[in-house]
Amino acid sequence: MDNKAFFNLIYGICMLSSSYEGKTNGCIINTCIQAANDPARLAISCINGNLTPELIKKSGIFTLSVLDQTVSFDTIKRFGLQSGRDVDKFEGFPVLSDSRGLPYLASEADAMFSCRVTESIDLGSHTLFIGEVVDARVLSAEPPVSYAEYHSRIKPRAKSEPAKEIVGWKCSIFGFQYEGKELPEDFMCPWCGHPASDFEPVYAG
Amino acid sequence: MDNKAFFNLIYGICMLSSSYEGKTNGCIINTCIQAANDPARLAISCINGNLTPELIKKSGIFTLSVLDQTVSFDTIKRFGLQSGRDVDKFEGFPVLSDSRGLPYLASEADAMFSCRVTESIDLGSHTLFIGEVVDARVLSAEPPVSYAEYHSRIKPRAKSEPAKEIVGWKCSIFGFQYEGKELPEDFMCPWCGHPASDFEPVYAG
């Protein structure tokens, strides 16, 4: 089995929200399909253990904001890379409320869906929820953003450190400095007799 | 509810195949997500009444070919726009077989997944199948094609009929013919007295 095959599945990205007994939370998911018609139903998959699916299981309702091309990494970070158990993700963030009071994004999203859970299947790592769409709105004319675009364009690339040039080695015990890019394996500090493994690189600049 | 909101969900496209007691079929679906890990499971949704989901229900197995950017409209037409009850869709078409003997595309696809159904939910219009991935392979380095790209780039545009030139109007009751592009609103057939609304256009040529 080649796990790279899974990278060829295409996904959009949504902010998924739910609320139960005064606790409201949202998270980022990349799994949302229309599963049926008459009435329209969506299928979404959520990681078990996260707060939002826990709220959905209790309340039986969720709302999706379909993220569009204008979405910022800050928004994805806010909803996707921290836990609602530690912070109120909606604090100071502009949202609108659907008819059940669930938040959806006031910007950076091009569509919203208010859903009522009709089926849920616990799949161990995830729960799959089927939700009947009770409201759907177009929010902007921006095209939706794909998960691949998020990775290629929105997610910051890890800053690779510029390769540093080694110009010498310094004994970490007594501070003797050896000049040269490569320290001979059998080198010993002439001051304290410690071996090469006790030397640290000295970089240029 | 604004049904246009559903156009903002992003999908890829797959050729879905199954086989039961010597009958093999394939169809096109645009709904496939990874629903869970450990083991990896996919969720797909299929229109009830079609032959392929019927074969899946009987055999409990299916195979997906993830269509890539090189897919032609002919291939989509072959698997998506005719019924396997009328034709053998695989006749004369190059495919490979997975370990269970199910066909997957030998070209125009960048990944394949062999799945074993673990759950299925009948949603009326569609059945949602959860399939444990028993094999997955990368087939090419081409990027996958999205459903939106299919509509904008691969599906032929409807040929708009050339605008016909109106040269006259004919009374649909008695056949009197008025010559001229525009029939006066208050015109009446001099033969039968019927009003302009009973006249039909006469085209050039």
Coordinates of C-alpha atoms in Angstrom, one line a residue:
Chain A
M1 CA 0.0 0.0 0.0
D2 CA 1.4 3.4 -1.0
N3 CA 0.1 6.1 1.3
K4 CA 1.1 8.8 -1.2
A5 CA -2.0 7.7 -3.2
F6 CA -4.1 9.5 -0.6
F7 CA -2.5 12.8 -1.5
N8 CA -4.3 12.6 -4.9
L9 CA -7.7 13.0 -3.4
I10 CA -9.0 16.5 -3.8
Y11 CA -10.6 18.4 -0.9
G12 CA -11.9 21.8 0.0
I13 CA -11.5 23.3 3.5
C14 CA -14.3 24.3 5.9
M15 CA -14.6 25.9 9.3
L16 CA -17.0 23.6 11.2
S17 CA -18.8 25.0 14.2
S18 CA -21.1 23.7 16.8
S19 CA -22.4 24.6 20.2
Y20 CA -23.9 22.9 23.3
E21 CA -25.1 24.4 26.5
G22 CA -23.3 27.7 26.0
K23 CA -20.0 26.2 24.8
T24 CA -19.3 27.1 21.2
N25 CA -16.3 25.9 19.2
G26 CA -15.1 25.7 15.6
C27 CA -12.4 23.7 13.9
I28 CA -11.0 23.2 10.4
I29 CA -11.9 20.1 8.3
N30 CA -11.1 19.2 4.8
T31 CA -13.7 16.5 4.4
C32 CA -17.1 17.6 3.2
I33 CA -19.2 16.1 0.4
Q34 CA -22.8 16.3 -0.6
A35 CA -23.9 12.7 0.1
A36 CA -27.6 12.8 -1.0
N37 CA -30.5 14.8 -2.3
D38 CA -34.1 15.2 -1.4
P39 CA -33.4 16.5 1.2
A40 CA -29.8 17.6 0.6
R41 CA -27.4 16.0 3.0
L42 CA -23.7 16.6 3.6
A43 CA -21.2 14.0 4.9
I44 CA -18.3 15.3 7.0
S45 CA -15.6 13.5 8.9
C46 CA -14.1 14.8 12.2
I47 CA -11.2 13.6 14.4
N48 CA -12.6 11.9 17.6
G49 CA -11.4 13.6 20.8
N50 CA -11.6 17.1 19.4
L51 CA -14.1 19.5 21.0
T52 CA -16.2 20.3 18.0
P53 CA -17.3 16.8 17.2
E54 CA -18.0 16.3 20.9
L55 CA -20.4 19.3 20.8
I56 CA -22.0 18.0 17.6
K57 CA -22.7 14.6 19.2
K58 CA -24.4 16.4 22.1
S59 CA -26.3 19.1 20.1
G60 CA -27.0 17.3 16.8
I61 CA -26.3 20.4 14.9
F62 CA -23.4 21.9 13.0
T63 CA -22.6 24.8 10.6
L64 CA -20.0 24.8 7.9
S65 CA -18.2 27.9 6.4
V66 CA -16.6 27.0 3.1
L67 CA -13.3 28.8 3.0
D68 CA -12.5 30.8 -0.1
Q69 CA -9.3 32.0 -1.8
T70 CA -9.0 35.0 0.5
V71 CA -8.5 32.9 3.7
S72 CA -5.5 33.8 5.7
F73 CA -3.2 31.4 7.6
D74 CA -4.1 33.3 10.8
T75 CA -7.7 32.2 10.4
I76 CA -6.7 28.6 9.7
K77 CA -4.3 28.8 12.7
R78 CA -7.0 30.2 14.9
F79 CA -9.5 27.4 14.2
G80 CA -7.3 24.6 13.2
L81 CA -4.1 24.7 15.2
Q82 CA -5.3 25.3 18.7
S83 CA -7.8 23.6 21.0
G84 CA -11.2 25.1 22.0
R85 CA -10.5 23.5 25.4
D86 CA -7.7 26.0 26.0
V87 CA -9.1 29.2 24.2
D88 CA -12.3 30.8 23.0
K89 CA -11.5 30.6 19.3
F90 CA -14.2 33.1 18.4
E91 CA -13.1 35.8 20.8
G92 CA -12.6 39.0 18.9
F93 CA -13.2 37.3 15.5
P94 CA -16.0 38.6 13.2
V95 CA -18.7 35.9 12.7
L96 CA -22.4 35.8 11.9
S97 CA -25.0 33.6 13.4
D98 CA -27.3 31.1 11.7
S99 CA -30.9 30.6 12.7
R100 CA -29.7 28.2 15.5
G101 CA -27.1 30.7 16.8
L102 CA -24.1 28.8 15.4
P103 CA -21.3 31.0 14.1
Y104 CA -20.2 31.1 10.5
L105 CA -17.5 33.3 9.0
A106 CA -18.3 36.9 8.1
S107 CA -15.5 36.9 5.6
E108 CA -13.0 34.5 4.0
A109 CA -15.8 32.1 3.2
D110 CA -17.9 31.8 0.1
A111 CA -20.7 29.6 1.3
M112 CA -22.3 28.4 4.5
F113 CA -24.4 25.3 5.4
S114 CA -26.5 24.9 8.5
C115 CA -27.0 21.2 9.1
R116 CA -28.9 18.9 11.4
V117 CA -27.3 15.5 12.1
T118 CA -29.4 12.6 10.8
E119 CA -26.8 9.8 11.1
S120 CA -23.4 9.5 12.7
I121 CA -20.9 6.6 12.4
D122 CA -18.0 6.2 14.9
L123 CA -15.1 5.0 12.8
G124 CA -12.6 4.9 15.7
S125 CA -10.2 7.6 14.7
H126 CA -13.0 9.8 13.3
T127 CA -16.7 10.2 13.4
L128 CA -18.6 10.5 10.1
F129 CA -21.6 12.8 10.4
I130 CA -24.5 13.0 7.9
G131 CA -26.2 16.3 8.2
E132 CA -29.4 17.4 6.5
V133 CA -28.9 20.9 5.1
V134 CA -31.5 23.2 6.7
D135 CA -30.1 26.4 5.3
A136 CA -27.5 27.2 2.7
R137 CA -26.2 30.6 1.6
V138 CA -23.7 31.9 -0.9
L139 CA -21.5 34.4 1.0
S140 CA -19.1 35.7 -1.7
A141 CA -18.1 35.3 -5.4
E142 CA -14.6 34.2 -4.5
P143 CA -13.8 30.6 -5.6
P144 CA -13.3 28.1 -2.8
V145 CA -9.8 27.2 -1.7
S146 CA -8.6 23.6 -2.1
Y147 CA -6.6 21.7 0.5
A148 CA -3.7 21.5 -2.0
E149 CA -3.7 25.3 -2.5
Y150 CA -3.7 25.8 1.3
H151 CA -0.5 23.7 1.4
S152 CA 1.1 25.3 -1.6
R153 CA 0.1 28.9 -1.1
I154 CA -1.3 29.7 2.3
K155 CA 0.5 27.6 4.8
P156 CA 3.9 29.3 5.5
R157 CA 6.9 27.2 4.4
A158 CA 9.3 26.2 7.1
K159 CA 12.1 28.7 7.0
S160 CA 15.1 26.6 6.1
E161 CA 18.2 28.0 7.9
P162 CA 20.8 29.1 5.5
A163 CA 23.6 26.6 5.5
K164 CA 26.2 27.9 7.9
E165 CA 29.9 27.7 7.1
I166 CA 32.0 25.9 9.7
V167 CA 35.3 27.7 10.1
G168 CA 36.6 26.1 13.3
W169 CA 36.0 23.9 16.4
K170 CA 36.1 25.0 20.0
C171 CA 36.7 22.8 23.0
S172 CA 33.5 23.0 25.1
I173 CA 35.5 22.3 28.3
F174 CA 38.5 24.7 28.2
G175 CA 37.7 26.8 25.1
F176 CA 40.7 25.9 23.0
Q177 CA 39.9 26.8 19.4
Y178 CA 41.0 24.7 16.5
E179 CA 41.1 26.5 13.1
G180 CA 39.8 24.6 10.1
K181 CA 36.6 23.2 8.7
E182 CA 37.1 19.6 9.7
L183 CA 38.4 18.5 13.1
P184 CA 40.5 15.3 12.9
E185 CA 38.7 12.5 14.6
D186 CA 41.6 11.8 16.9
F187 CA 42.2 15.4 17.8
M188 CA 42.5 16.2 21.5
C189 CA 42.4 19.6 23.3
P190 CA 46.0 20.6 23.9
W191 CA 44.9 22.5 27.0
C192 CA 42.7 19.8 28.7
G193 CA 43.2 16.6 26.8
H194 CA 39.4 16.2 26.0
P195 CA 38.6 14.4 22.7
A196 CA 37.1 15.7 19.4
S197 CA 33.6 14.7 20.7
D198 CA 33.8 17.6 23.2
F199 CA 34.4 20.2 20.5
E200 CA 31.6 22.3 19.0
P201 CA 31.6 23.9 15.6
V202 CA 32.4 27.6 15.1
Y203 CA 30.6 29.3 12.3
A204 CA 31.6 32.1 10.0
G205 CA 30.3 35.6 10.5
Chain B
M1 CA -31.9 28.0 1.0
D2 CA -29.6 28.9 -1.9
N3 CA -28.7 25.8 -3.9
K4 CA -25.8 27.6 -5.5
A5 CA -24.0 27.3 -2.2
F6 CA -23.4 23.6 -3.1
F7 CA -21.3 24.6 -6.1
N8 CA -18.7 25.9 -3.7
L9 CA -17.9 22.4 -2.4
I10 CA -14.7 21.1 -4.0
Y11 CA -14.5 17.6 -5.4
G12 CA -12.2 15.4 -7.4
I13 CA -13.5 12.8 -9.9
C14 CA -13.1 9.0 -9.7
M15 CA -14.0 6.0 -11.8
L16 CA -15.6 3.6 -9.4
S17 CA -15.7 -0.1 -10.4
S18 CA -17.2 -3.2 -8.9
S19 CA -18.0 -6.8 -10.0
Y20 CA -20.4 -9.5 -8.9
E21 CA -20.8 -13.0 -10.4
G22 CA -19.1 -12.2 -13.6
K23 CA -20.8 -8.8 -14.2
T24 CA -18.4 -5.9 -14.0
N25 CA -19.2 -2.2 -14.2
G26 CA -17.8 1.2 -13.6
C27 CA -19.2 4.7 -13.2
I28 CA -18.0 8.2 -12.5
I29 CA -18.4 9.7 -9.0
N30 CA -17.3 13.0 -7.6
T31 CA -17.6 12.2 -4.0
C32 CA -14.7 10.5 -2.3
I33 CA -13.1 11.5 1.0
Q34 CA -10.8 9.8 3.4
A35 CA -13.1 9.2 6.4
A36 CA -10.8 7.6 8.9
N37 CA -7.3 6.2 9.7
D38 CA -6.0 3.0 11.3
P39 CA -7.1 1.4 9.0
A40 CA -7.5 4.0 6.3
R41 CA -11.1 4.2 5.1
L42 CA -12.7 6.1 2.3
A43 CA -16.3 7.3 2.1
I44 CA -18.0 7.5 -1.3
S45 CA -21.6 8.3 -2.2
C46 CA -23.4 6.7 -5.2
I47 CA -26.7 7.3 -6.8
N48 CA -29.2 4.5 -6.0
G49 CA -30.5 2.6 -8.9
N50 CA -27.2 2.7 -10.8
L51 CA -25.6 -0.6 -11.6
T52 CA -22.2 -0.1 -9.9
P53 CA -23.6 0.6 -6.4
E54 CA -25.9 -2.5 -6.9
L55 CA -22.8 -4.6 -7.6
I56 CA -21.0 -3.1 -4.6
K57 CA -23.9 -4.0 -2.3
K58 CA -23.8 -7.6 -3.5
S59 CA -20.0 -8.0 -3.6
G60 CA -18.9 -5.7 -0.7
I61 CA -15.9 -4.6 -2.7
F62 CA -15.0 -1.6 -5.0
T63 CA -12.0 0.0 -6.6
L64 CA -11.4 3.7 -7.3
S65 CA -9.3 5.2 -10.1
V66 CA -8.6 8.9 -9.3
L67 CA -8.9 10.7 -12.6
D68 CA -6.0 13.0 -13.4
Q69 CA -5.5 16.1 -15.6
T70 CA -5.1 14.1 -18.8
V71 CA -8.5 12.5 -18.6
S72 CA -10.5 12.9 -21.8
F73 CA -14.2 13.6 -22.2
D74 CA -14.5 10.3 -24.0
T75 CA -13.5 8.4 -20.9
I76 CA -15.9 10.4 -18.7
K77 CA -18.6 9.8 -21.3
R78 CA -17.9 6.0 -21.5
F79 CA -18.1 5.5 -17.7
G80 CA -20.4 8.4 -16.7
L81 CA -22.9 9.0 -19.4
Q82 CA -24.2 5.6 -20.3
S83 CA -25.5 2.6 -18.3
G84 CA -23.7 -0.7 -17.8
R85 CA -27.1 -2.3 -18.2
D86 CA -27.0 -1.4 -21.9
V87 CA -23.3 -1.7 -22.7
D88 CA -20.1 -3.3 -21.5
K89 CA -18.2 -0.1 -20.6
F90 CA -14.9 -1.9 -20.4
E91 CA -15.0 -3.4 -23.8
G92 CA -11.9 -2.4 -25.8
F93 CA -10.8 0.0 -23.0
P94 CA -7.3 -0.4 -21.4
V95 CA -7.6 -1.3 -17.7
L96 CA -5.5 -3.2 -15.1
S97 CA -6.9 -5.5 -12.5
D98 CA -6.4 -5.2 -8.7
S99 CA -5.9 -8.3 -6.5
R100 CA -9.6 -9.0 -6.5
G101 CA -9.9 -8.8 -10.2
L102 CA -11.6 -5.3 -10.2
P103 CA -10.6 -3.0 -13.1
Y104 CA -8.8 0.3 -12.6
L105 CA -7.6 2.7 -15.3
A106 CA -4.3 2.0 -17.1
S107 CA -4.0 5.7 -17.9
E108 CA -5.7 9.0 -17.2
A109 CA -5.6 8.2 -13.4
D110 CA -3.0 9.1 -10.9
A111 CA -4.0 6.8 -8.0
M112 CA -6.1 3.7 -7.3
F113 CA -7.6 2.4 -4.1
S114 CA -8.9 -1.1 -3.6
C115 CA -11.6 -1.1 -0.9
R116 CA -13.7 -3.5 1.1
V117 CA -17.1 -2.2 2.3
T118 CA -17.3 -2.0 6.1
E119 CA -20.4 0.1 6.4
S120 CA -23.1 1.3 4.1
I121 CA -26.0 3.8 4.7
D122 CA -28.9 4.0 2.4
L123 CA -29.8 7.7 2.2
G124 CA -32.7 7.4 -0.2
S125 CA -31.3 9.1 -3.3
H126 CA -27.8 7.8 -2.7
T127 CA -26.0 5.1 -0.7
L128 CA -22.9 6.1 1.3
F129 CA -20.3 3.4 1.4
I130 CA -17.4 3.3 3.9
G131 CA -14.6 1.2 2.4
E132 CA -11.5 0.0 4.2
V133 CA -8.5 0.6 1.9
V134 CA -6.8 -2.8 1.3
D135 CA -4.5 -1.5 -1.4
A136 CA -3.5 1.9 -2.7
R137 CA -1.1 2.8 -5.5
V138 CA 0.2 5.9 -7.1
L139 CA -0.3 5.6 -10.9
S140 CA 1.2 8.8 -12.3
A141 CA 2.7 12.1 -11.4
E142 CA -0.1 14.0 -13.0
P143 CA -2.2 16.2 -10.6
P144 CA -5.7 15.0 -10.0
V145 CA -8.5 16.8 -11.9
S146 CA -11.2 18.6 -9.9
Y147 CA -14.9 18.5 -10.7
A148 CA -14.8 22.3 -11.4
E149 CA -12.0 21.8 -14.0
Y150 CA -14.0 19.0 -15.6
H151 CA -16.8 21.4 -16.1
S152 CA -14.7 24.3 -17.3
R153 CA -12.1 22.6 -19.4
I154 CA -13.0 19.0 -20.3
K155 CA -16.8 18.9 -20.7
P156 CA -17.6 20.2 -24.2
R157 CA -19.6 23.4 -24.1
A158 CA -23.1 23.2 -25.5
K159 CA -23.1 24.5 -29.1
S160 CA -25.3 27.5 -29.1
E161 CA -27.6 27.5 -32.2
P162 CA -26.9 30.4 -34.5
A163 CA -29.5 33.1 -34.0
K164 CA -32.1 32.7 -36.6
E165 CA -33.3 35.7 -38.6
I166 CA -37.0 36.5 -38.3
V167 CA -38.4 37.6 -41.7
G168 CA -42.1 37.5 -41.1
W169 CA -45.0 36.4 -38.9
K170 CA -47.7 33.8 -39.7
C171 CA -51.1 33.6 -38.2
S172 CA -51.3 30.2 -36.6
I173 CA -55.1 30.0 -37.1
F174 CA -55.6 31.0 -40.8
G175 CA -52.1 31.2 -42.1
F176 CA -52.0 34.8 -43.1
Q177 CA -48.4 35.9 -43.4
Y178 CA -47.1 39.3 -42.4
E179 CA -43.8 40.3 -43.9
G180 CA -41.4 42.1 -41.7
K181 CA -39.1 41.5 -38.8
E182 CA -41.4 42.9 -36.1
L183 CA -45.1 42.4 -35.9
P184 CA -46.9 45.4 -34.4
E185 CA -48.4 44.6 -31.0
D186 CA -51.9 45.6 -32.1
F187 CA -51.8 43.7 -35.4
M188 CA -54.8 41.5 -36.2
C189 CA -55.1 38.8 -38.9
P190 CA -56.9 40.4 -41.8
W191 CA -58.4 37.0 -42.6
C192 CA -59.6 35.8 -39.2
G193 CA -59.2 38.7 -36.8
H194 CA -56.9 36.9 -34.4
P195 CA -54.4 39.1 -32.5
A196 CA -50.6 39.3 -32.7
S197 CA -50.3 36.7 -29.9
D198 CA -51.6 34.0 -32.3
F199 CA -48.7 34.7 -34.8
E200 CA -45.6 32.6 -35.0
P201 CA -42.2 33.8 -36.4
V202 CA -41.1 32.9 -39.9
Y203 CA -37.4 32.4 -40.2
A204 CA -35.1 33.2 -43.1
G205 CA -33.7 30.3 -45.3

